[in-house]
mmCIF file of C-alpha atoms and ligand atoms in Angstrom:
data_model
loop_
_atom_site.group_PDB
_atom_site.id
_atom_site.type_symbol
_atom_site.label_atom_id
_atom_site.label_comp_id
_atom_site.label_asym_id
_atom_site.label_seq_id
_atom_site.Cartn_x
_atom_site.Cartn_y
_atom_site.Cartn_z
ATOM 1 C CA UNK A 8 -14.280 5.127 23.460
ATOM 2 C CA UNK A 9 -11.986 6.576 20.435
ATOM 3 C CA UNK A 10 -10.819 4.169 17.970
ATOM 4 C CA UNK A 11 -8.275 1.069 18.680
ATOM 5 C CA UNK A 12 -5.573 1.014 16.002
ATOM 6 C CA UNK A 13 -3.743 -2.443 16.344
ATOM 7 C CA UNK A 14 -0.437 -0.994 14.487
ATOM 8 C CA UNK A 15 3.325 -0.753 14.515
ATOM 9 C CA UNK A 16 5.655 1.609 13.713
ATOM 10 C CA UNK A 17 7.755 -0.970 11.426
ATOM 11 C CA UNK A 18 4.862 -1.732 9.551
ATOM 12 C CA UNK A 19 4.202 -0.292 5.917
ATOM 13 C CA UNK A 20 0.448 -0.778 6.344
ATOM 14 C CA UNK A 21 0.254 0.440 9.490
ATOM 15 C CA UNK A 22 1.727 4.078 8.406
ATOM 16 C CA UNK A 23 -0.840 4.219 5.646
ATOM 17 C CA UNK A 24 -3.481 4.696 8.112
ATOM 18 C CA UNK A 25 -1.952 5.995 10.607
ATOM 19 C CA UNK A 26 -1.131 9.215 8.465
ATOM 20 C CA UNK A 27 -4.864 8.901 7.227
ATOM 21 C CA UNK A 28 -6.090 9.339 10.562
ATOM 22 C CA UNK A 29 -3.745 11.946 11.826
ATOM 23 C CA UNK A 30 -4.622 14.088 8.985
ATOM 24 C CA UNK A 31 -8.589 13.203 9.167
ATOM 25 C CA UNK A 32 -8.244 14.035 12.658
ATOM 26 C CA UNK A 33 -9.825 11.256 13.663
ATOM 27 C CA UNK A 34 -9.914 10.257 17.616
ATOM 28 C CA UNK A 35 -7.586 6.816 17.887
ATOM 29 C CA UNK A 36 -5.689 4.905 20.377
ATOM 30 C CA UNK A 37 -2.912 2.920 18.571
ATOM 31 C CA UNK A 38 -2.059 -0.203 20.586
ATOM 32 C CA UNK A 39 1.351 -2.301 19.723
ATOM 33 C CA UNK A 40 0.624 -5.115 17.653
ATOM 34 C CA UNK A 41 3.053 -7.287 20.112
ATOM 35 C CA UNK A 42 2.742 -10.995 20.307
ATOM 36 C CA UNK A 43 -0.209 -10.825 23.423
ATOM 37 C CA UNK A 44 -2.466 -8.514 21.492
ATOM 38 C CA UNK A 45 -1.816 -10.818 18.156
ATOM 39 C CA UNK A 46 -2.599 -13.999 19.758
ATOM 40 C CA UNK A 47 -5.573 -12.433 21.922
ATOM 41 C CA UNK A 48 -7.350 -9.502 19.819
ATOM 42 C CA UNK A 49 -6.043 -10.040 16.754
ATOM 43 C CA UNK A 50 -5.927 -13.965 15.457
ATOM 44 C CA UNK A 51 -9.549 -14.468 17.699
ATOM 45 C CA UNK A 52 -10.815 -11.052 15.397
ATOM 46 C CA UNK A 53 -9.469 -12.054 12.091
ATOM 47 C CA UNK A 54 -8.872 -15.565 11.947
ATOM 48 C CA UNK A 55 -5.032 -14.491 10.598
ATOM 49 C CA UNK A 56 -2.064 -12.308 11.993
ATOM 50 C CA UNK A 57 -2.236 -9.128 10.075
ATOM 51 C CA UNK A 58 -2.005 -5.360 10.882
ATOM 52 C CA UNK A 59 -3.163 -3.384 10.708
ATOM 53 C CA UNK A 60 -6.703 -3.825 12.408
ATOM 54 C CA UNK A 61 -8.786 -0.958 13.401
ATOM 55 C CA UNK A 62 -11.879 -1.519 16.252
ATOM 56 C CA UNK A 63 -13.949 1.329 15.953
ATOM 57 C CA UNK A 64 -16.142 2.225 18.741
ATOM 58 C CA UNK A 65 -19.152 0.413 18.713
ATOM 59 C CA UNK A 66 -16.497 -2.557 18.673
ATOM 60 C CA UNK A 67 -16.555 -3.880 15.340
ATOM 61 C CA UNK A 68 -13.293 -5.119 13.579
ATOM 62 C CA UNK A 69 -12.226 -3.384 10.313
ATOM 63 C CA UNK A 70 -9.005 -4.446 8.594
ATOM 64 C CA UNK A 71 -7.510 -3.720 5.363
ATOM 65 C CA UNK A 72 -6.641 -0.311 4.851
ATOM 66 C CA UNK A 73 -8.609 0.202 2.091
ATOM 67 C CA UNK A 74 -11.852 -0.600 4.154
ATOM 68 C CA UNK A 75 -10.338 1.181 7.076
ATOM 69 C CA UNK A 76 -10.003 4.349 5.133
ATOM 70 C CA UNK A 77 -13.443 3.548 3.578
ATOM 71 C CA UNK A 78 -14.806 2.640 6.330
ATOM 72 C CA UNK A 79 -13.934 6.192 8.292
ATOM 73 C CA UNK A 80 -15.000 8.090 5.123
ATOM 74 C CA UNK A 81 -17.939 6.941 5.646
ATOM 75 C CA UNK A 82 -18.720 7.795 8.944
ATOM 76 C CA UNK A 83 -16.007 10.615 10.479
ATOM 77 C CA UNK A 84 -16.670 14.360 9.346
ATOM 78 C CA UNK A 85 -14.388 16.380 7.328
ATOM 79 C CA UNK A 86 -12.890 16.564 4.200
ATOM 80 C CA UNK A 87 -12.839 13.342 2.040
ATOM 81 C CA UNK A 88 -9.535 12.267 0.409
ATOM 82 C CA UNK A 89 -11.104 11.230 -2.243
ATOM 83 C CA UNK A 90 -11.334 14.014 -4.585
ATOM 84 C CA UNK A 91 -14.695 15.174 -6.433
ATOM 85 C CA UNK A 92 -12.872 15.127 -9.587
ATOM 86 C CA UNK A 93 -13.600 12.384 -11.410
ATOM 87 C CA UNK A 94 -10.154 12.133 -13.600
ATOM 88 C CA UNK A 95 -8.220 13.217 -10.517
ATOM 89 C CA UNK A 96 -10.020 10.566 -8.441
ATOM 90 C CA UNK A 97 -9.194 7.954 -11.091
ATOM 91 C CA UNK A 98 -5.308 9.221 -10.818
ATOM 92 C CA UNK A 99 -5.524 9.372 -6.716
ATOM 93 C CA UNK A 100 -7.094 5.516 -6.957
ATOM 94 C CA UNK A 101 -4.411 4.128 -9.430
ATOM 95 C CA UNK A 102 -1.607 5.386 -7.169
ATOM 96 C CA UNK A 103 -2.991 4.473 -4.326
ATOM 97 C CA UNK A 104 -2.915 0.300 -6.133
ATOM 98 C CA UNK A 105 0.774 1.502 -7.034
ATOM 99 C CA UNK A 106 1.926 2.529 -3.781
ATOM 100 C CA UNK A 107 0.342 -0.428 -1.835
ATOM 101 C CA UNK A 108 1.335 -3.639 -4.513
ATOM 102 C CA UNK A 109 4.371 -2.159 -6.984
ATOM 103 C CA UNK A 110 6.442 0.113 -4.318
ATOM 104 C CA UNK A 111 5.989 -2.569 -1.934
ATOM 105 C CA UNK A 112 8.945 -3.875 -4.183
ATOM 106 C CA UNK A 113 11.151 -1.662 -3.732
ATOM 107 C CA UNK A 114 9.826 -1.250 0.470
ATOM 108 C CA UNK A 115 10.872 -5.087 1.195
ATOM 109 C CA UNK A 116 13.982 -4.813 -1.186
ATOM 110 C CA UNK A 117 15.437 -2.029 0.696
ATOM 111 C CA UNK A 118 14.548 -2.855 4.126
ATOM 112 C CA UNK A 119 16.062 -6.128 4.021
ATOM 113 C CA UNK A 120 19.070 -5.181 1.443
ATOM 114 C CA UNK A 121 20.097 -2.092 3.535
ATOM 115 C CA UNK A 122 18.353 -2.368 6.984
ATOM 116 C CA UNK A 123 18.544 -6.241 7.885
ATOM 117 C CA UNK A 124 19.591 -5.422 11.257
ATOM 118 C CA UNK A 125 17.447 -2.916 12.562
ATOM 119 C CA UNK A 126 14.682 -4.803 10.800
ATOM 120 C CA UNK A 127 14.951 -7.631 13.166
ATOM 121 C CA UNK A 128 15.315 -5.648 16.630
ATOM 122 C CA UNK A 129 12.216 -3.955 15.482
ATOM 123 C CA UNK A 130 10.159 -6.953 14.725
ATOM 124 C CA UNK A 131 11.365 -8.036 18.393
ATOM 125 C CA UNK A 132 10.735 -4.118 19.671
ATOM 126 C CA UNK A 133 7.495 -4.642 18.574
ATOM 127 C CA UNK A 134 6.481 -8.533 19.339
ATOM 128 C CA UNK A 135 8.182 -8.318 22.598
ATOM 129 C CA UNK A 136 8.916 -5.198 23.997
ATOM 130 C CA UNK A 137 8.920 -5.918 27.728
ATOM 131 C CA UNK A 138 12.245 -8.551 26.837
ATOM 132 C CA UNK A 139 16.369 -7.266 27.152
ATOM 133 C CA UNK A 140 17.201 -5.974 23.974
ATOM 134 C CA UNK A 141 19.811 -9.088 23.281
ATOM 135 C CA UNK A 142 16.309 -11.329 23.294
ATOM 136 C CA UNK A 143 14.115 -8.965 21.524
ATOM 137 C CA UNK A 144 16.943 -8.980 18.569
ATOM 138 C CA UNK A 145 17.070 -12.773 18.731
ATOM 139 C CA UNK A 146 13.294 -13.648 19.005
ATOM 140 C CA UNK A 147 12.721 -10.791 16.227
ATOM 141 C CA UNK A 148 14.915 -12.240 13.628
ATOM 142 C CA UNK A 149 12.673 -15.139 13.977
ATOM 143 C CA UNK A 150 9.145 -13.234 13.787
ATOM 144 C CA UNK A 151 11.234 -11.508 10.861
ATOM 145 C CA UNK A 152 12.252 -14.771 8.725
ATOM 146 C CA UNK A 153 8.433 -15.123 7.228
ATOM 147 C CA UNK A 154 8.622 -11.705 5.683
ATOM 148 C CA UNK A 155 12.211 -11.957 4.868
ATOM 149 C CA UNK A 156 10.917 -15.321 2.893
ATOM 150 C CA UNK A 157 8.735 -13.537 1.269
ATOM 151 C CA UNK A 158 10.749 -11.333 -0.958
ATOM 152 C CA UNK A 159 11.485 -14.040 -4.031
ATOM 153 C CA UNK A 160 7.644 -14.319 -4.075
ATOM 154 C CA UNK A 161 7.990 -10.501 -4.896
ATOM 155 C CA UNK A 162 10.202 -11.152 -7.854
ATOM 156 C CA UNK A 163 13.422 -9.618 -5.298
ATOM 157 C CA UNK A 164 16.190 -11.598 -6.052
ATOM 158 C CA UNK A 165 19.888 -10.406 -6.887
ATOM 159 C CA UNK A 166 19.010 -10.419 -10.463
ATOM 160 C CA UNK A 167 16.096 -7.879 -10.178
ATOM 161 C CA UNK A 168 17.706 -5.858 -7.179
ATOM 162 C CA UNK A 169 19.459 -3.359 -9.703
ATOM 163 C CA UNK A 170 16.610 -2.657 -11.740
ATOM 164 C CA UNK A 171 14.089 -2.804 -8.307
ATOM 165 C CA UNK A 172 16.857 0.664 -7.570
ATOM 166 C CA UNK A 173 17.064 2.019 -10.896
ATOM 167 C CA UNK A 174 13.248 2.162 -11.509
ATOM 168 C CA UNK A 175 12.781 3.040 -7.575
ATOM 169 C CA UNK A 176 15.312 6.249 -8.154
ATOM 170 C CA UNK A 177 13.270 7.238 -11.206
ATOM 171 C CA UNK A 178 10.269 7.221 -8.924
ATOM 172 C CA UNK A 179 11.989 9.276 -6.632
ATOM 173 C CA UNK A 180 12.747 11.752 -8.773
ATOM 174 C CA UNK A 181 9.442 11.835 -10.548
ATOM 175 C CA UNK A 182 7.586 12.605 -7.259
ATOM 176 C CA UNK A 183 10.255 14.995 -5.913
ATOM 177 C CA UNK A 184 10.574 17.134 -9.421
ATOM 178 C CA UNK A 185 6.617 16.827 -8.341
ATOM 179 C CA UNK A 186 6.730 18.368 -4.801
ATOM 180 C CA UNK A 187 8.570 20.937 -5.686
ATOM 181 C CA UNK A 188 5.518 22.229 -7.455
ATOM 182 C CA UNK A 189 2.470 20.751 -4.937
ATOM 183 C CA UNK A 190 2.588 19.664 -1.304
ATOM 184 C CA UNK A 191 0.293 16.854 -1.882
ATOM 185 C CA UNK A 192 -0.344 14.522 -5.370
ATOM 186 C CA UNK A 193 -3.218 16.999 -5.825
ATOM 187 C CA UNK A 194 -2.631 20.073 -4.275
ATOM 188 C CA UNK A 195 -2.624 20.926 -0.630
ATOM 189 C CA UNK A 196 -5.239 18.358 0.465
ATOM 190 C CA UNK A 197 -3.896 14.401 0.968
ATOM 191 C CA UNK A 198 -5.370 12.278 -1.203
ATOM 192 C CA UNK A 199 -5.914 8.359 -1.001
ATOM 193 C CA UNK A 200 -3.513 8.302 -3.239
ATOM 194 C CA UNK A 201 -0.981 9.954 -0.699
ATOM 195 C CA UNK A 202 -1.808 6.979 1.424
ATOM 196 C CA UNK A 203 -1.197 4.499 -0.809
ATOM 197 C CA UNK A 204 2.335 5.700 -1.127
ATOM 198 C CA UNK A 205 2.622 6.459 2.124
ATOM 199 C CA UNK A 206 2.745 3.324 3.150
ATOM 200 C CA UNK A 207 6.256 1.977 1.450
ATOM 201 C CA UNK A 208 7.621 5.699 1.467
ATOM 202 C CA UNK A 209 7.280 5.864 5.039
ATOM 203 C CA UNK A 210 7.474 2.816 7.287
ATOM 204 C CA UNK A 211 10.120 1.043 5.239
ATOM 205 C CA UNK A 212 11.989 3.956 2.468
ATOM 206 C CA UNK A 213 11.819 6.775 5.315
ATOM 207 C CA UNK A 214 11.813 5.307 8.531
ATOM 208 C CA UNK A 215 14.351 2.413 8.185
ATOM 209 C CA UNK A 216 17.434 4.292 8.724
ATOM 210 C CA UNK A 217 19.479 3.194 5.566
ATOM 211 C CA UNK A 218 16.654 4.001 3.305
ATOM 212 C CA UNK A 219 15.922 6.990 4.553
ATOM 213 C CA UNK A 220 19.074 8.556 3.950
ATOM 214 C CA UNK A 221 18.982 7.258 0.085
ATOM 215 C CA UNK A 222 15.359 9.125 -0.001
ATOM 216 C CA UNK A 223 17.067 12.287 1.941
ATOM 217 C CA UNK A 224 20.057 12.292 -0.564
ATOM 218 C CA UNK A 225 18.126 11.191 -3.747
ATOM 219 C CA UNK A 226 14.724 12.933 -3.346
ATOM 220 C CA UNK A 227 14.276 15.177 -0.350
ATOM 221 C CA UNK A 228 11.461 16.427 -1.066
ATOM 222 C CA UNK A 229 9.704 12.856 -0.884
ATOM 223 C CA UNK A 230 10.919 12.554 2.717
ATOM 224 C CA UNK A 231 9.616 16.030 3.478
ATOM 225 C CA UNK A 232 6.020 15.041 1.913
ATOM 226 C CA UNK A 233 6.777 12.172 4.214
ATOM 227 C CA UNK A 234 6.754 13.758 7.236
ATOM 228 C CA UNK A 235 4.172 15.994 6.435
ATOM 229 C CA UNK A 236 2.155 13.020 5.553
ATOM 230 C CA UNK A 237 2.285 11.215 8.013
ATOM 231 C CA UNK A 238 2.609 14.425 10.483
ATOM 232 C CA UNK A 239 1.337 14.295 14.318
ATOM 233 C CA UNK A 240 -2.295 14.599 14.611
ATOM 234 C CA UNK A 241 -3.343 18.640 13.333
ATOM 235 C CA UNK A 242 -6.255 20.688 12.333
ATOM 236 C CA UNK A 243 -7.868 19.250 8.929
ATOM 237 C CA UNK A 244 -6.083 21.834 6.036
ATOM 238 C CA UNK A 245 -5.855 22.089 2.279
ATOM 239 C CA UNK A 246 -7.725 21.689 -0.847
ATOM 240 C CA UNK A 247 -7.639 19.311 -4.206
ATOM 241 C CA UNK A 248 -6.167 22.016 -6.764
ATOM 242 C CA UNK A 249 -9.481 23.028 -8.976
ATOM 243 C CA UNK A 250 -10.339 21.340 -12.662
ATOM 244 C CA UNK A 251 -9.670 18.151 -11.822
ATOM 245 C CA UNK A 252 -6.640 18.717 -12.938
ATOM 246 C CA UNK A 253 -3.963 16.178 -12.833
ATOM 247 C CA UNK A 254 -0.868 17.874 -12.507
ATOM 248 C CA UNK A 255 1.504 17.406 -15.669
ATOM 249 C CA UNK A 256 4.401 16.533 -13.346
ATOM 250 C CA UNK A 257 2.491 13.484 -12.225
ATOM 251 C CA UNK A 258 2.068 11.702 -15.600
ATOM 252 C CA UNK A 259 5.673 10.064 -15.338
ATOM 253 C CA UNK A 260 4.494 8.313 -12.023
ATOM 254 C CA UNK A 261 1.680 7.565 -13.723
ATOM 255 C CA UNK A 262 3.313 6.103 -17.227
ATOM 256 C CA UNK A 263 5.505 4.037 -14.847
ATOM 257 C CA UNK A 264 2.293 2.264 -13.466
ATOM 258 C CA UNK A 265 1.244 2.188 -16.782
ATOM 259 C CA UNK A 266 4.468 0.476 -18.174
ATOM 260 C CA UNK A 267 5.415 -1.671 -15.054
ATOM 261 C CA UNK A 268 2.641 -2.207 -13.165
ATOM 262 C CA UNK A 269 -0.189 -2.724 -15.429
ATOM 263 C CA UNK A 270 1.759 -5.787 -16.778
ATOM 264 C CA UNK A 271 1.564 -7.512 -13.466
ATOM 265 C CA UNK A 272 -1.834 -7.120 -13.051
ATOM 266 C CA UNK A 273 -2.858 -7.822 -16.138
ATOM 267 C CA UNK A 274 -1.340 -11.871 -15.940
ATOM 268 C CA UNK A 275 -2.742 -11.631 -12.323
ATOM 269 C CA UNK A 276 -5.682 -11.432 -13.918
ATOM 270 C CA UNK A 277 -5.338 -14.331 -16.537
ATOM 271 C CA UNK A 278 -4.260 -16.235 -13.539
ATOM 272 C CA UNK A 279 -7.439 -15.606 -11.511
ATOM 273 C CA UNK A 280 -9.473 -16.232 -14.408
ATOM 274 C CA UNK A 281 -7.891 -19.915 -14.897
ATOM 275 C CA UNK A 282 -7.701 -20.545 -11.330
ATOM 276 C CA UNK A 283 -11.707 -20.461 -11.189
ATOM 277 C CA UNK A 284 -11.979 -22.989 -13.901
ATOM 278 C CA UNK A 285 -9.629 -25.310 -11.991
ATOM 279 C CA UNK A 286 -11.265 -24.331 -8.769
ATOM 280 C CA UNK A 287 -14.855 -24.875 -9.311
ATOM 281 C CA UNK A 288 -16.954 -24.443 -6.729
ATOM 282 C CA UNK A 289 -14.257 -22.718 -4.531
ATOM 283 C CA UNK A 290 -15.169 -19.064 -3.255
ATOM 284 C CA UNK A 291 -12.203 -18.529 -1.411
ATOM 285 C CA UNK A 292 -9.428 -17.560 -2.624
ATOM 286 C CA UNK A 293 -5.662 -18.235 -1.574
ATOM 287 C CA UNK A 294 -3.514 -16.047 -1.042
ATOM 288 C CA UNK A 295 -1.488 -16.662 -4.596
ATOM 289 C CA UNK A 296 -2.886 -18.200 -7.447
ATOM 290 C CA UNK A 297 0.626 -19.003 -9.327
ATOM 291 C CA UNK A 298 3.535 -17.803 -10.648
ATOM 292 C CA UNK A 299 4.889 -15.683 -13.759
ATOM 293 C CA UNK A 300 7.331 -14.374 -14.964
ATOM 294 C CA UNK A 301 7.192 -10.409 -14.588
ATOM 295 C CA UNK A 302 9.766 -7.330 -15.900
ATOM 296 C CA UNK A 303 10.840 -4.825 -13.613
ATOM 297 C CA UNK A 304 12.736 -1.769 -15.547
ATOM 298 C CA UNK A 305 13.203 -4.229 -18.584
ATOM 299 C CA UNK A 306 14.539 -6.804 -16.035
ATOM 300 C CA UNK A 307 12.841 -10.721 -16.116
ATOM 301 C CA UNK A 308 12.209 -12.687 -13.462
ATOM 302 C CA UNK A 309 9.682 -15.352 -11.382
ATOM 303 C CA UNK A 310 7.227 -14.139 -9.042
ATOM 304 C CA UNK A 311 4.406 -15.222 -7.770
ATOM 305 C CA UNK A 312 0.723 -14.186 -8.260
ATOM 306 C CA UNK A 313 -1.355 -12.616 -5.556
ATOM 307 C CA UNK A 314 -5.245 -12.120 -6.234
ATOM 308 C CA UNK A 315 -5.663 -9.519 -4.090
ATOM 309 C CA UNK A 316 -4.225 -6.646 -5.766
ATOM 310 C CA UNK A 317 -6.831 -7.645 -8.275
ATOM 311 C CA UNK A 318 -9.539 -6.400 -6.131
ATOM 312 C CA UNK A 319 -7.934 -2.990 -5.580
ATOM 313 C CA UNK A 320 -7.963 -2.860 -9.689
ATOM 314 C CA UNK A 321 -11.766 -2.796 -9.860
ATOM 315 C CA UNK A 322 -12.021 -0.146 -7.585
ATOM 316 C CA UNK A 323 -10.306 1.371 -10.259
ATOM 317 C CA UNK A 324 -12.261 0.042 -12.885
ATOM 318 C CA UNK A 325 -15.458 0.665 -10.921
ATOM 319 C CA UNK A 326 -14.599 4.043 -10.982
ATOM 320 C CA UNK A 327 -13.769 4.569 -14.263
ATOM 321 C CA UNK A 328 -16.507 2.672 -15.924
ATOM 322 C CA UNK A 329 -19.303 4.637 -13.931
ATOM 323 C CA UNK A 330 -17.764 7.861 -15.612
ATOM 324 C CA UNK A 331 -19.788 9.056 -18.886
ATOM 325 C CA UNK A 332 -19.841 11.625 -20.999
ATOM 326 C CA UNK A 333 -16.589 14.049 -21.131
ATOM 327 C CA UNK A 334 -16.131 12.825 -17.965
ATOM 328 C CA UNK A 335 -15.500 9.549 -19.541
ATOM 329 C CA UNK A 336 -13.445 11.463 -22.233
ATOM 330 C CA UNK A 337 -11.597 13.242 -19.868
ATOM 331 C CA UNK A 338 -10.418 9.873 -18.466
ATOM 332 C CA UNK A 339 -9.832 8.269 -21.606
ATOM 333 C CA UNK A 340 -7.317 11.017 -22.290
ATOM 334 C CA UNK A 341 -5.544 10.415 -19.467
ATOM 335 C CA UNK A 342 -5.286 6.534 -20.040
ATOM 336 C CA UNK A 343 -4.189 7.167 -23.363
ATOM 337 C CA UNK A 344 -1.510 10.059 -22.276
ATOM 338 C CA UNK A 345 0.043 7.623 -19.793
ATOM 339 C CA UNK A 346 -0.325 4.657 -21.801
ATOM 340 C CA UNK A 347 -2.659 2.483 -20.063
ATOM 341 C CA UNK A 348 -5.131 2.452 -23.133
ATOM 342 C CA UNK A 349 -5.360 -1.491 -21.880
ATOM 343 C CA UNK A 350 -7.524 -0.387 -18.614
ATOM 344 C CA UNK A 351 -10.218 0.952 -20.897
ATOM 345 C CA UNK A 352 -11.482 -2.688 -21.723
ATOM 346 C CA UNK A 353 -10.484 -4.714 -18.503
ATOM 347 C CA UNK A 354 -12.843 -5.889 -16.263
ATOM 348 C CA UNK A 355 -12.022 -7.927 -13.098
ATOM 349 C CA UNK A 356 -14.034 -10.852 -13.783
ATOM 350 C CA UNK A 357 -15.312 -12.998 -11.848
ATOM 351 C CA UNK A 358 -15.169 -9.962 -9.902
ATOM 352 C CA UNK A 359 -14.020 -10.359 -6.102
ATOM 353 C CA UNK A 360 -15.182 -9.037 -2.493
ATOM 354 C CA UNK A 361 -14.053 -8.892 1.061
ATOM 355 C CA UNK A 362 -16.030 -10.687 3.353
ATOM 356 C CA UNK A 363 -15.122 -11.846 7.313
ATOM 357 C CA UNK A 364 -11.396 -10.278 6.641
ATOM 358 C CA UNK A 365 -10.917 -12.779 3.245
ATOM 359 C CA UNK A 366 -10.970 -12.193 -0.544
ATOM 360 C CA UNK A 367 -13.989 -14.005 -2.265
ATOM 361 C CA UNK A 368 -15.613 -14.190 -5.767
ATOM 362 C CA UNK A 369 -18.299 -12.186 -5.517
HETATM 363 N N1 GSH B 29 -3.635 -5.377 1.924
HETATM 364 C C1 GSH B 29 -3.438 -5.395 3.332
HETATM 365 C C2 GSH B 29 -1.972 -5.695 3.650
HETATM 366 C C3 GSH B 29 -1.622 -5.667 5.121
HETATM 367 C C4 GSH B 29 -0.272 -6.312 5.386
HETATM 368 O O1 GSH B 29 0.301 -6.986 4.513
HETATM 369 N N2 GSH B 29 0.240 -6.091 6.604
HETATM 370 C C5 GSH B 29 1.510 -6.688 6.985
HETATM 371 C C6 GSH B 29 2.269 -5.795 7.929
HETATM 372 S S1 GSH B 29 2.688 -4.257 7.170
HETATM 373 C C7 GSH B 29 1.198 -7.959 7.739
HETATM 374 O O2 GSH B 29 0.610 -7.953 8.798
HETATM 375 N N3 GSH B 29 1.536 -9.098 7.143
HETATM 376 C C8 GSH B 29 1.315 -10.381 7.726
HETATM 377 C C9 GSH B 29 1.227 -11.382 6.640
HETATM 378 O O3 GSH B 29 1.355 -10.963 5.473
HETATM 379 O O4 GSH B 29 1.036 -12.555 6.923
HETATM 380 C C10 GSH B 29 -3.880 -4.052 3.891
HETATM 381 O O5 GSH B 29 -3.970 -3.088 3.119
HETATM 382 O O6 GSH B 29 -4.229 -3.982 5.075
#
């Protein structure tokens, strides 16, 4: 039996792995997430609709695509894309946090400021393909209206949509002025960090047909890294470029995590921290904690606080605070460069796991 990959093609997630396993070369069957195979593999599996869900074959369940990617690493051959380098690794991990929580921005504001249409026949295409088009569009707009819902929670809202494009283009450009140097983040070899932005840069910015002619006209490059990405399954290729160098040309994607991102996580983290001491004795946690006010490209607004993304932080901080020596120095100059001096001294505490498919304190 190869793998099952419960997946679909509109989903961001789902495009983060699926790339990762096309390029691992990993043996998969991907199976539409439609409405039957939510209601009888997936909600029985994980307690909750999500996607995407990977069974591998000895039948166990495996979602979140961290722990999907983690979870192959750990026992597929081949290349890793996690990179040796310790400083690189610490770049590849704090893209891969910006690509899956602070592009998602700019993912759900373009697919439903652009691509509101298509958007719902796909969510129908996908939760009921067997149904006449005309019922697929109408039945789709209504699997669509929980995600659609969701983007105030993001902080999307017609006062942030001009500065969710203006920071988004400067992105754009960043990692295309970077392409035209390296095929990958890190030379020729996809990285986890790849994945992370794989994920809004494909299913959504690329593949939603509005958005993907902004990323052809703005930044071609990023929608030829794209496809190459997220290519057909091929023969495992390329290398991390040597040094653990970081490239200079990524440390304006970088300072942008530093100066947008960083900010968000670090009230998420305030938040958790006074949620537990009006939770006590709680382990689980929901799936926000509050609200805050957040910037995005100088621009205020409400938004609500998710926990999760707090989880993919201490990987990062796991990372970096097993690194000594002028390995440790080596980071700490690339902190500094970038302007995230404020990661040297955080620590996700009460730290937080994954266990049975929910976020816990550890
Ligand atoms: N952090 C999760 C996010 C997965 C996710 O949000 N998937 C979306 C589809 S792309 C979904 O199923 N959402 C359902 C929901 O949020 O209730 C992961 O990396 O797997």
């Amino acid at each position: 039996m190869p793998y099952q990959f419960f997946a679909a093609p509109l989903s961001l997630y789902s495009g983060k792995v699926r790339g990762y396993l096309r390029w691992k070369n990993v043996p998969f069957h991907e199976v539409l997430s439609r409405r039957e195979v939510y209601e009888k593999d997936i909600l029985p599996r994980l307690g909750y609709g999500m996607v995407p869900v990977l069974i591998t074959p000895n039948g166990e369940t495996v979602q979140d695509t961290t722990d999907i990617i983690d979870y192959l690493e750990a026992h597929e051959p081949g290349p890793s894309v996690y990179p040796d380098g310790p400083v690189q690794k610490l770049a590849a991990l704090i893209l891969e946090l910006f690509g899956d929580e602070w592009l998602l921005i700019a993912a759900m504001h373009y697919r439903w400021a652009y691509n509101e249409d298509f958007a719902y026949q796909e969510f129908g295409n996908t939760a009921f393909p067997d149904l006449p088009a005309e019922e697929r569009y109408k039945l789709g707009k209504k699997a669509a209206e929980k995600f659609k819902g969701s983007l105030p929670f993001l902080g999307i809202t017609p006062k942030t949509a001009p500065a969710i494009e203006k920071t988004y283009e400067e992105f754009l450009h960043a990692f295309d002025t970077h392409l035209a140097a390296h095929p990958f983040l890190f030379g020729t070899r996809p990285s986890i960090g790849d994945y992370g932005l794989l994920g809004p840069l494909y299913a959504h910015n690329y593949r939603d047909p509005a958005s993907g002619e902004i990323m052809e006209r703005v930044a071609p490059r990023v929608a030829d890294w794209a496809r190459r990405a997220h290519a057909p399954q091929h023969v495992l290729t390329g290398e991390f470029t040597g040094g653990d160098e970081v490239p200079e040309t990524l440390i304006p994607i970088l300072t942008m995590f530093a100066r947008e991102h960083l900010p968000i996580m670090q009230d998420s983290l305030a938040d958790l921290q006074k949620w537990v001491g009006d939770n006590p004795g709680v382990n689980e946690l929901p799936r926000l904690t509050g609200f805050h006010k957040y910037k995005i490209g100088g621009v205020e607004e409400d938004r609500a606080i998710f926990p999760y993304p707090l989880w993919m932080l201490q990987r990062v901080l796991d990372h970096y605070t097993g690194l000594t020596g002028a390995d440790r120095d080596a980071a700490d100059a690339l902190l500094t460069r970038i302007g995230a001096e404020d990661l040297k001294t955080m620590t996700v505490e009460p730290r937080l796991k994954r266990e049975n498919f929910k976020l816990v304190l550890a």
